[in-house]
Coordinates of C-alpha atoms and ligand atoms in Angstrom, one line a residue:
X6 CA 0.0 -0.1 0.0
X7 CA 1.2 3.4 -0.9
X8 CA 0.5 4.7 2.8
X9 CA 1.9 1.4 4.5
X10 CA -1.5 0.8 5.7
X11 CA -3.1 -2.5 5.1
X12 CA -6.5 -2.3 3.5
X13 CA -9.4 -3.1 5.8
X14 CA -12.7 -4.8 5.0
X15 CA -14.4 -1.4 5.9
X16 CA -12.2 0.3 2.8
X17 CA -13.5 -1.9 0.1
X18 CA -17.4 -2.9 1.6
X19 CA -20.5 -1.9 -0.1
X20 CA -23.0 0.1 1.6
X21 CA -25.9 -0.2 2.2
X22 CA -26.7 -3.5 2.4
X23 CA -29.7 -4.9 0.4
X24 CA -31.8 -6.7 3.0
X25 CA -35.1 -8.6 3.2
X26 CA -37.3 -9.2 6.2
X27 CA -37.5 -12.8 7.7
X28 CA -41.1 -12.9 6.7
X29 CA -40.8 -12.1 3.1
X30 CA -41.0 -15.0 0.6
X31 CA -38.7 -16.0 -2.3
X32 CA -40.5 -14.4 -5.0
X33 CA -40.4 -11.1 -3.3
X34 CA -36.9 -11.8 -2.5
X35 CA -35.5 -12.6 -6.1
X36 CA -37.7 -9.3 -7.3
X37 CA -35.9 -7.2 -5.1
X38 CA -32.5 -9.1 -6.1
X39 CA -33.3 -8.5 -9.7
X40 CA -34.4 -4.9 -9.1
X41 CA -31.4 -3.8 -7.4
X42 CA -29.0 -6.1 -9.5
X43 CA -27.2 -7.7 -6.6
X44 CA -25.8 -11.2 -6.5
X45 CA -26.9 -11.5 -2.6
X46 CA -29.3 -10.2 0.1
X47 CA -28.9 -10.3 3.8
X48 CA -31.9 -11.5 6.0
X49 CA -32.8 -9.1 8.6
X50 CA -34.7 -10.0 11.9
X51 CA -35.5 -7.0 14.3
X52 CA -32.5 -5.4 12.9
X53 CA -30.1 -8.2 13.2
X54 CA -28.5 -10.1 10.4
X55 CA -29.9 -14.0 10.6
X56 CA -29.1 -15.1 7.1
X57 CA -27.8 -14.6 3.8
X58 CA -29.6 -15.3 0.7
X59 CA -27.6 -15.6 -2.8
X60 CA -28.2 -16.2 -6.2
X61 CA -26.7 -19.4 -5.9
X62 CA -29.6 -20.2 -3.7
X63 CA -32.0 -18.9 -6.0
X64 CA -30.5 -21.5 -8.4
X65 CA -31.2 -24.3 -5.9
X66 CA -34.6 -23.0 -5.4
X67 CA -35.6 -22.9 -8.9
X68 CA -34.2 -26.6 -9.4
X69 CA -36.4 -27.9 -6.8
X70 CA -39.8 -26.6 -8.0
X71 CA -40.3 -24.7 -4.4
X72 CA -43.3 -22.6 -4.4
X73 CA -41.7 -19.3 -4.5
X74 CA -44.9 -17.3 -3.8
X75 CA -45.4 -18.9 -0.4
X76 CA -42.1 -20.3 1.0
X77 CA -40.6 -18.1 3.0
X78 CA -36.8 -16.8 2.6
X79 CA -36.0 -18.4 5.9
X80 CA -36.5 -21.5 4.6
X81 CA -34.0 -21.3 1.9
X82 CA -31.3 -18.7 3.1
X83 CA -28.0 -19.7 4.7
X84 CA -28.6 -19.1 8.3
X85 CA -25.9 -17.5 10.8
X86 CA -23.4 -16.9 7.8
X87 CA -20.0 -16.3 8.6
X88 CA -18.9 -12.6 8.6
X89 CA -16.2 -10.4 8.9
X90 CA -15.4 -7.2 11.0
X91 CA -15.1 -3.8 9.4
X92 CA -11.7 -3.5 10.8
X93 CA -10.5 -6.8 9.7
X94 CA -7.3 -6.7 7.4
X95 CA -8.3 -7.7 3.7
X96 CA -5.7 -10.6 3.4
X97 CA -6.6 -12.2 6.8
X98 CA -10.5 -12.0 5.7
X99 CA -9.9 -13.5 2.4
X100 CA -7.5 -16.2 3.8
X101 CA -9.9 -17.2 6.8
X102 CA -12.8 -17.3 4.1
X103 CA -11.7 -18.7 0.9
X104 CA -12.0 -22.5 2.1
X105 CA -15.4 -22.1 2.2
X106 CA -16.0 -21.3 -1.3
X107 CA -18.6 -18.3 -0.2
X108 CA -19.4 -15.4 -2.6
X109 CA -20.8 -12.8 -0.3
X110 CA -20.1 -12.1 2.8
X111 CA -21.8 -10.0 5.3
X112 CA -19.7 -7.5 7.2
X113 CA -20.6 -6.9 11.0
X114 CA -20.1 -4.5 13.8
X115 CA -21.1 -5.7 17.2
X116 CA -24.7 -7.1 16.1
X117 CA -25.2 -4.7 13.6
X118 CA -25.2 -5.0 9.7
X119 CA -22.2 -2.7 8.4
X120 CA -21.8 -3.6 5.1
X121 CA -21.3 -6.4 2.1
X122 CA -18.1 -7.8 0.6
X123 CA -17.9 -9.8 -2.2
X124 CA -15.0 -12.4 -2.4
X125 CA -14.1 -11.1 -6.0
X126 CA -13.4 -7.8 -4.4
X127 CA -11.5 -9.4 -1.6
X128 CA -9.3 -11.5 -4.0
X129 CA -8.8 -8.4 -6.2
X130 CA -7.1 -6.9 -3.0
X131 CA -5.9 -9.8 -0.8
X132 CA -2.5 -11.5 -1.9
X133 CA -3.9 -13.9 -4.4
X134 CA -3.6 -17.5 -2.9
X135 CA -2.6 -20.5 -5.5
X136 CA -5.7 -20.8 -7.6
X137 CA -5.9 -24.7 -7.3
X138 CA -7.0 -24.1 -3.5
X139 CA -9.6 -21.9 -4.5
X140 CA -13.2 -23.1 -5.4
X141 CA -15.0 -19.7 -6.4
X142 CA -15.3 -17.2 -8.7
X143 CA -12.1 -15.2 -9.7
X144 CA -12.3 -11.7 -11.6
X145 CA -13.3 -11.4 -15.3
X146 CA -10.5 -12.1 -17.7
X147 CA -8.3 -13.4 -14.5
X148 CA -7.3 -10.1 -13.7
X149 CA -4.7 -10.3 -11.0
X150 CA -5.1 -13.7 -10.4
X151 CA -1.9 -15.7 -9.8
X152 CA -2.0 -18.9 -11.6
X153 CA 1.8 -20.4 -11.8
X154 CA 5.3 -19.5 -10.5
X155 CA 7.7 -18.3 -12.7
X156 CA 11.3 -17.4 -12.5
X157 CA 11.6 -15.9 -16.2
X158 CA 10.3 -12.4 -15.5
X159 CA 7.5 -10.1 -14.0
X160 CA 5.9 -7.3 -15.0
X161 CA 5.1 -4.4 -12.3
X162 CA 2.3 -2.6 -13.5
X163 CA 2.0 0.1 -11.0
X164 CA 5.7 1.1 -11.2
X165 CA 5.9 0.7 -14.9
X166 CA 8.7 -1.7 -14.7
X167 CA 9.4 -5.1 -16.1
X168 CA 12.3 -7.7 -16.0
X169 CA 13.8 -10.6 -17.3
X170 CA 15.4 -12.8 -14.4
X171 CA 15.9 -9.9 -11.9
X172 CA 17.5 -7.6 -15.0
X173 CA 15.4 -4.4 -16.0
X174 CA 14.1 -5.6 -19.7
X175 CA 15.1 -1.8 -20.6
X176 CA 18.6 -2.2 -19.5
X177 CA 18.9 -5.5 -21.6
X178 CA 17.2 -3.7 -24.6
X179 CA 19.9 -0.7 -24.3
X180 CA 22.9 -2.7 -23.7
X181 CA 23.1 -6.4 -24.7
X182 CA 22.1 -8.2 -27.6
X183 CA 19.2 -10.3 -28.5
X184 CA 21.3 -13.3 -28.5
X185 CA 22.4 -12.5 -24.8
X186 CA 18.8 -12.2 -23.8
X187 CA 17.9 -15.1 -25.3
X188 CA 20.7 -17.1 -23.3
X189 CA 19.5 -15.4 -20.4
X190 CA 16.2 -16.7 -20.9
X191 CA 17.2 -20.1 -21.5
X192 CA 20.1 -20.6 -19.3
X193 CA 19.1 -18.6 -16.3
X194 CA 22.3 -16.1 -16.5
X195 CA 23.7 -13.9 -19.0
X196 CA 26.6 -15.5 -20.9
X197 CA 30.1 -14.5 -21.1
X198 CA 31.8 -13.5 -24.4
X199 CA 32.8 -17.3 -24.5
X200 CA 29.3 -18.3 -24.0
X201 CA 27.9 -15.8 -26.3
X202 CA 30.2 -17.2 -29.1
X203 CA 29.4 -20.7 -28.4
X204 CA 25.4 -20.3 -28.1
X205 CA 25.6 -18.1 -31.6
X206 CA 27.5 -20.9 -33.0
X207 CA 24.9 -23.3 -31.9
X208 CA 21.6 -21.5 -33.1
X209 CA 23.4 -20.0 -36.1
X210 CA 22.9 -23.2 -38.5
X211 CA 19.4 -23.9 -37.1
X212 CA 18.0 -21.0 -39.2
X213 CA 17.7 -22.9 -42.0
X214 CA 14.5 -24.4 -43.2
X215 CA 14.1 -27.9 -43.4
X216 CA 14.2 -29.0 -46.8
X217 CA 11.1 -30.8 -47.1
X218 CA 9.1 -27.9 -45.2
X219 CA 11.1 -25.2 -47.4
X220 CA 9.5 -27.4 -50.8
X221 CA 5.7 -26.5 -49.4
X222 CA 6.2 -23.0 -48.5
X223 CA 5.2 -21.0 -51.9
X224 CA 2.2 -23.5 -51.8
X225 CA 1.0 -22.4 -48.3
X226 CA 1.5 -18.6 -49.3
X227 CA -0.1 -19.1 -52.4
X228 CA -3.0 -21.2 -50.9
X229 CA -3.3 -18.6 -47.9
X230 CA -4.9 -16.1 -50.5
X231 CA -5.5 -13.0 -48.5
X232 CA -4.0 -14.7 -45.2
X233 CA -1.4 -12.5 -43.4
X234 CA 2.3 -13.9 -42.7
X235 CA 1.1 -14.6 -39.5
X236 CA -1.7 -17.0 -40.0
X237 CA 0.8 -18.7 -42.5
X238 CA 3.4 -18.7 -39.7
X239 CA 0.8 -20.5 -37.9
X240 CA 0.1 -23.2 -40.4
X241 CA 3.8 -23.7 -40.9
X242 CA 5.0 -23.9 -37.5
X243 CA 2.5 -26.9 -37.1
X244 CA 4.2 -28.2 -40.4
X245 CA 7.4 -27.9 -39.1
X246 CA 6.8 -29.6 -35.8
X247 CA 5.4 -32.6 -37.5
X248 CA 8.4 -32.8 -40.2
X249 CA 10.9 -32.7 -37.4
X250 CA 8.9 -35.1 -35.3
X251 CA 8.3 -33.5 -32.2
X252 CA 6.9 -36.0 -29.8
X253 CA 4.5 -35.0 -26.9
X254 CA 6.9 -32.9 -24.1
X255 CA 5.8 -35.6 -21.6
X256 CA 7.8 -38.0 -23.6
X257 CA 10.9 -36.1 -24.4
X258 CA 13.8 -35.4 -22.1
X259 CA 14.8 -31.8 -21.0
X260 CA 17.9 -31.9 -23.4
X261 CA 15.4 -32.7 -26.5
X262 CA 12.8 -30.0 -25.6
X263 CA 15.2 -27.6 -25.3
X264 CA 16.8 -28.5 -28.7
X265 CA 13.3 -28.0 -30.1
X266 CA 12.7 -24.6 -28.5
X267 CA 16.1 -23.4 -30.1
X268 CA 15.2 -24.8 -33.4
X269 CA 11.7 -23.2 -33.6
X270 CA 13.4 -19.9 -32.0
X271 CA 15.9 -19.7 -34.7
X272 CA 13.9 -20.9 -37.9
X273 CA 10.7 -18.6 -37.3
X274 CA 12.4 -15.3 -38.7
X275 CA 13.4 -17.0 -41.8
X276 CA 9.8 -18.7 -42.2
X277 CA 8.3 -15.1 -41.6
X278 CA 10.7 -13.8 -44.6
X279 CA 10.3 -16.7 -46.9
X280 CA 6.3 -16.5 -46.3
X281 CA 6.4 -12.9 -47.0
X282 CA 8.4 -12.7 -49.7
X283 CA 6.5 -15.8 -51.4
X284 CA 3.4 -14.2 -51.1
X285 CA 5.0 -11.2 -52.9
X286 CA 6.0 -13.7 -55.7
X287 CA 9.9 -13.4 -54.8
X288 CA 12.5 -15.7 -54.1
X289 CA 13.3 -16.5 -50.6
X290 CA 16.4 -15.0 -49.4
X291 CA 18.7 -17.7 -47.3
X292 CA 19.7 -16.4 -44.0
X293 CA 23.1 -14.8 -43.5
X294 CA 25.5 -16.8 -41.2
X295 CA 27.7 -13.5 -40.8
X296 CA 24.8 -11.8 -39.3
X297 CA 23.0 -11.8 -35.7
X298 CA 19.7 -12.3 -35.4
X299 CA 17.8 -8.8 -35.7
X300 CA 20.2 -7.7 -39.0
X301 CA 19.8 -11.2 -40.2
X302 CA 16.0 -10.9 -40.3
X303 CA 16.2 -7.5 -41.9
X304 CA 18.8 -8.9 -44.5
X305 CA 16.3 -11.9 -45.3
X306 CA 13.9 -9.2 -46.4
X307 CA 15.6 -7.4 -48.9
X308 CA 18.9 -9.2 -49.5
X309 CA 20.8 -6.4 -48.6
X310 CA 23.2 -5.9 -45.1
X311 CA 20.9 -3.4 -43.3
X312 CA 21.9 -0.1 -42.1
X313 CA 23.0 -0.9 -38.3
X314 CA 20.9 1.8 -36.9
X315 CA 17.9 -0.1 -38.4
X316 CA 18.9 -3.4 -37.4
X317 CA 19.8 -2.0 -33.7
X318 CA 16.5 -0.6 -33.5
X319 CA 14.8 -3.8 -34.6
X320 CA 16.7 -5.7 -32.2
X321 CA 16.0 -3.4 -29.2
X322 CA 12.3 -3.7 -30.2
X323 CA 12.7 -7.5 -30.2
X324 CA 14.5 -7.7 -27.1
X325 CA 11.9 -5.6 -25.5
X326 CA 9.1 -8.1 -26.8
X327 CA 10.8 -11.2 -25.7
X328 CA 8.6 -11.8 -22.7
X329 CA 5.9 -9.9 -20.6
X330 CA 4.6 -11.9 -17.7
X331 CA 1.4 -14.1 -17.8
X332 CA 0.3 -12.2 -21.0
X333 CA -2.5 -14.4 -23.1
X334 CA -0.1 -16.0 -25.6
X335 CA 2.0 -17.2 -23.0
X336 CA -0.8 -18.6 -20.8
X337 CA -1.8 -20.4 -23.7
X338 CA 1.8 -21.8 -24.6
X339 CA 1.7 -23.0 -20.7
X340 CA -1.7 -24.6 -20.9
X341 CA -1.1 -26.5 -23.8
X342 CA 2.5 -27.5 -22.6
X343 CA 0.5 -28.5 -19.0
X344 CA -1.4 -31.4 -21.3
X345 CA 1.8 -33.0 -22.3
X346 CA 1.7 -32.1 -25.9
X347 CA 4.7 -31.4 -27.9
X348 CA 6.4 -28.0 -28.3
X349 CA 5.1 -27.2 -31.7
X350 CA 1.5 -27.6 -30.6
X351 CA 2.1 -24.8 -28.1
X352 CA 3.9 -22.3 -30.3
X353 CA 0.9 -22.7 -32.6
X354 CA -1.6 -22.0 -30.0
X355 CA 0.6 -19.0 -28.6
X356 CA 0.5 -17.6 -32.3
X357 CA -3.0 -17.7 -32.5
X358 CA -3.5 -16.1 -29.1
X359 CA -1.1 -13.3 -30.1
X360 CA -2.9 -12.5 -33.6
X361 CA -5.7 -10.9 -31.9
X362 CA -5.7 -7.3 -31.9
X363 CA -6.4 -7.1 -28.3
X364 CA -2.6 -8.7 -27.7
X365 CA -0.5 -8.8 -30.4
X366 CA -2.1 -7.6 -33.5
X367 CA -2.3 -3.8 -32.9
X368 CA 1.0 -2.1 -34.3
X369 CA -0.1 -1.6 -37.8
X370 CA -3.4 -0.6 -36.5
X371 CA -1.9 2.0 -34.6
X372 CA -0.1 3.2 -37.4
X373 CA -3.5 2.7 -39.5
X374 CA -4.9 5.3 -37.0
X375 CA -2.2 7.9 -37.4
X376 CA -2.9 7.5 -41.0
X377 CA -6.6 8.2 -40.2
X378 CA -5.8 11.3 -38.4
X379 CA -3.5 12.7 -41.1
X380 CA -2.5 15.9 -39.6
X381 CA -1.9 17.3 -36.0
X382 CA -5.0 19.9 -36.2
X383 CA -7.6 16.9 -36.6
X384 CA -6.1 14.7 -34.0
X385 CA -8.2 15.8 -31.2
X386 CA -11.5 15.9 -32.8
X387 CA -10.8 12.7 -34.4
X388 CA -9.7 10.8 -30.8
X389 CA -12.5 12.6 -29.2
X390 CA -14.7 11.2 -31.9
X391 CA -13.7 7.5 -31.6
X392 CA -13.5 7.5 -27.8
X393 CA -17.2 9.0 -27.7
X394 CA -18.4 6.3 -30.2
X395 CA -16.9 3.5 -27.8
X396 CA -13.9 2.7 -29.9
X397 CA -10.5 1.7 -28.6
X398 CA -7.6 3.6 -29.5
X399 CA -5.0 1.6 -30.7
X400 CA -1.8 1.4 -29.3
X401 CA -3.4 2.8 -25.6
X402 CA -4.2 1.2 -22.6
X403 CA -2.8 -1.9 -21.0
X404 CA -4.5 -4.6 -18.5
X405 CA -1.4 -4.3 -16.1
X406 CA 0.5 -1.1 -16.6
X407 CA -1.7 1.8 -15.1
X408 CA 1.1 4.2 -15.7
X409 CA 3.7 4.7 -18.7
X410 CA 4.5 1.2 -20.6
X411 CA 8.1 1.0 -20.3
X412 CA 8.4 -0.5 -23.3
X413 CA 6.8 2.7 -24.8
X414 CA 8.9 5.0 -23.3
X415 CA 12.0 3.2 -24.7
X416 CA 10.5 2.9 -28.1
X417 CA 9.8 6.5 -28.4
X418 CA 13.3 7.1 -27.7
X419 CA 14.4 4.6 -30.1
X420 CA 11.9 6.4 -32.7
X421 CA 13.4 9.7 -31.9
X422 CA 16.9 8.2 -32.7
X423 CA 16.0 7.2 -35.8
X424 CA 13.9 10.2 -36.9
X425 CA 11.7 10.9 -39.8
X426 CA 8.5 13.0 -39.8
X427 CA 6.3 10.3 -38.4
X428 CA 7.6 10.6 -34.9
X429 CA 7.2 14.3 -34.3
X430 CA 3.4 13.4 -35.3
X431 CA 2.9 10.5 -33.1
X432 CA 4.3 12.2 -30.0
X433 CA 1.5 15.2 -30.8
X434 CA -0.8 12.4 -31.3
X435 CA 0.2 10.7 -28.0
X436 CA -0.1 13.7 -26.0
X437 CA -3.6 14.6 -27.2
X438 CA -4.7 11.1 -27.1
X439 CA -3.8 10.7 -23.5
X440 CA -5.5 14.0 -22.4
X441 CA -8.7 13.1 -24.5
X442 CA -8.5 9.4 -22.6
X443 CA -8.3 11.1 -19.2
X444 CA -11.0 13.4 -19.8
X445 CA -13.3 10.9 -21.3
X446 CA -12.3 7.9 -19.5
X447 CA -11.7 9.2 -15.8
X448 CA -9.5 7.1 -13.5
X449 CA -9.0 4.5 -16.1
X450 CA -5.2 5.6 -16.5
X451 CA -4.7 5.0 -20.3
X452 CA -1.2 5.7 -21.8
X453 CA 0.4 4.4 -24.7
X454 CA 1.4 0.5 -24.6
X455 CA 4.2 -0.9 -26.7
X456 CA 2.4 -1.0 -29.8
X457 CA 2.1 2.6 -30.3
X458 CA 5.7 3.2 -31.0
X459 CA 6.5 -0.3 -32.0
X460 CA 4.9 0.5 -35.5
X461 CA 6.8 3.9 -35.9
X462 CA 10.2 1.9 -35.1
X463 CA 9.7 -0.9 -37.1
X464 CA 8.1 1.8 -40.2
X465 CA 11.3 3.5 -39.8
X466 CA 13.4 0.6 -39.9
X467 CA 12.1 -0.8 -43.2
X468 CA 9.5 -3.3 -42.4
X469 CA 6.3 -3.5 -44.1
X470 CA 3.1 -3.5 -42.0
X471 CA 2.2 -6.8 -42.6
X472 CA 5.3 -7.8 -40.9
X473 CA 4.8 -6.2 -37.5
X474 CA 2.8 -8.8 -35.7
X475 CA 5.1 -11.4 -37.3
X476 CA 7.8 -9.6 -36.0
X477 CA 6.7 -9.6 -32.8
X478 CA 5.6 -13.2 -32.7
X479 CA 9.4 -14.1 -33.8
X480 CA 10.9 -12.5 -30.6
X481 CA 8.1 -13.4 -28.5
X482 CA 8.8 -17.2 -29.6
X483 CA 11.9 -17.2 -27.3
X484 CA 9.8 -16.1 -24.3
X485 CA 7.0 -18.6 -24.9
X486 CA 9.4 -21.6 -25.4
X487 CA 11.4 -20.5 -22.2
X488 CA 8.1 -20.8 -20.4
X489 CA 7.5 -24.0 -22.3
X490 CA 10.6 -25.4 -20.9
X491 CA 9.9 -24.1 -17.4
X492 CA 6.4 -25.3 -17.8
X493 CA 7.5 -29.0 -18.8
X494 CA 10.3 -29.2 -16.0
X495 CA 7.8 -28.8 -13.4
X496 CA 4.5 -29.8 -14.9
X497 CA 0.8 -29.8 -13.6
X498 CA -2.0 -30.1 -15.6
X499 CA -3.8 -26.4 -15.8
X500 CA -7.3 -27.2 -15.6
X501 CA -9.3 -24.6 -14.1
X502 CA -13.1 -24.3 -13.5
X503 CA -16.2 -22.2 -14.9
X504 CA -19.3 -21.0 -13.1
X505 CA -22.3 -22.3 -14.7
X506 CA -24.8 -19.3 -15.3
X507 CA -27.2 -20.7 -17.6
X508 CA -31.0 -21.9 -16.8
X509 CA -30.7 -24.4 -14.0
X510 CA -30.2 -28.2 -14.6
X511 CA -31.4 -30.7 -14.9
X512 CA -33.6 -29.8 -17.5
X513 CA -36.0 -32.9 -19.0
X514 CA -35.1 -33.6 -22.5
X515 CA -38.0 -32.5 -24.6
X516 CA -39.9 -34.6 -26.9
X517 CA -38.6 -35.0 -30.5
X518 CA -41.4 -33.7 -32.4
Ligands
COA15 C1 -4.9 -3.8 -24.0 C2 -6.3 -3.7 -23.4 C3 -7.3 -4.8 -24.2 C4 -6.6 -4.1 -22.0 O1 -7.8 -4.1 -21.9 P1 -8.6 -4.3 -20.1 O2 -7.3 -4.6 -19.3 O3 -9.3 -5.5 -20.5 O4 -9.0 -2.7 -20.1 P2 -10.7 -2.9 -20.2 O5 -11.4 -3.4 -21.2 O6 -11.1 -3.2 -18.9 O7 -10.9 -1.0 -20.2 C5 -11.0 -0.5 -18.8 C6 -11.9 0.8 -19.7 O8 -10.7 1.6 -20.2 C7 -11.3 1.9 -21.5 N1 -9.9 1.5 -22.6 C8 -9.0 0.5 -22.4 N2 -8.2 0.8 -23.1 C9 -8.8 1.9 -24.3 C10 -8.4 2.4 -25.5 N3 -7.5 2.1 -26.0 N4 -9.3 3.5 -25.9 C11 -10.0 4.0 -25.4 N5 -10.8 3.3 -24.4 C12 -10.1 1.9 -23.6 C13 -12.3 0.8 -21.9 O9 -13.3 1.2 -22.8 C14 -12.7 0.5 -20.2 O10 -13.8 1.9 -20.2 P3 -15.0 1.8 -19.3 O11 -14.5 1.6 -17.8 O12 -15.9 3.0 -19.7 O13 -16.0 0.1 -19.8 C15 -7.2 -2.5 -24.0 O14 -6.5 -1.5 -23.0 C16 -7.3 -2.1 -25.5 O15 -8.1 -2.5 -26.2 N6 -6.3 -1.2 -26.0 C17 -6.2 -1.2 -27.5 C18 -5.6 -2.2 -28.3 C19 -4.4 -2.5 -28.0 O16 -3.7 -1.4 -28.1 N7 -3.9 -3.8 -27.9 C20 -2.2 -4.0 -27.8 C21 -2.1 -4.3 -26.3 S1 -0.1 -4.6 -26.0

């Protein structure tokens, strides 16, 4: 807590509490819950709380066929419910109550009802317990829920900081090579000069596409029709895994799995560029063994050794996007690995998750937005109009960062270094968008995310828009596979539960008419 004081139940409880008298019926109670839009009511007798009645009870009532117009609430409520005191610390209250699976808990001071808290509110604030021990609702979108342990990295949203194995990721992007960071993620420590050389020598030959896969790439590119290179990459990684005989991760040794992971990471840039060039009707360009990862990536686009400034900018972007906490695609990769499936399946699933505009599919959209705005004088009305219409400004907002996204800050300075007319324009649009969002979405703390300047940097470095998300996918493959290796090394099937909210079962089967 910023002020050093732990939060108490009183800080987060809801008031006034919706109550019903002990003499009321189920039907009256249900009507009140509907009108007040609450998931529970506290039953009162002589001003004292004597029971609680929740949506769950309502489902039980409906399934039983009870006479809701005559049955009294006291017949169906949970009598003498556990309660918490308003001055109890949130974490303590959470720990004490989580094992019962309650969803709503009355807050009682002395004998008096002071408020009500939901487990959802408590969980959001309390240090979240391992999910496997919980048997109740978690926030929508799993926000803030801890579902695994990792040593790979962590995102501190309120501080605007993230790291890879305890090193500030921005420092790594500013001072190290992509191969160093790749080594760090896989081996747990940064390489020495000798280790860097050895690692580079190990991965360089793995950039080549196996011949049987290379043979079908032009067909995949052609069959893809209007599909983007990311869709084609998804298909091709699947093919690659089959062609290299990737066995279920449950059946391979840690050493074999590491080799598969290295192979997929090393070949992904080659696949991306080959597919892209094939779609353009151009011959693929073989990887250049003299060049490091990022420079080689640009080389395979044009066949020319890239400007070192451009190669470094792309490398910095790539380092900054290698990993980022338990984002949707990383989670996907770990879920798939937790079933014991092969590494190819996990990467294919992760690519699918990344392709969505709410995750990785936004950088070209951010640039498209700048194009639509056109000039600085049109920015404010355009942005205002979009937000008022309910549209999302692409490249703004983040699930975890509620302050500047450190990747966006770093990429803004990389963009400034590269220069170009787009940069000043983007900075002005950013300034105006932050203002518009603060006014129209107060309290949501919306700032630029990684995608906003990513597009500017990649564009300035000569990458076409169609390659923005595939470039993200290339670097993120390193993060995904690091997580796959970690998951496989200490695996437990990830298998959560869902809250059933449909009509009450069991329902008799209808007559077939
Ligand atoms: C990244 C993102 C998906 C995070 O979503 P989230 O954590 O689920 O945030 P929510 O959907 O709960 O949004 C909270 C509020 O902020 C608003 N908001 C979030 N991002 C916004 C954006 N980019 N533009 C306008 N409003 C935005 C939402 O409309 C919502 O407002 P409401 O409370 O009035 O309903 C979201 O910010 C977004 O869609 N951004 C644009 C796409 C993008 O840049 N993606 C790349 C991510 S790296």
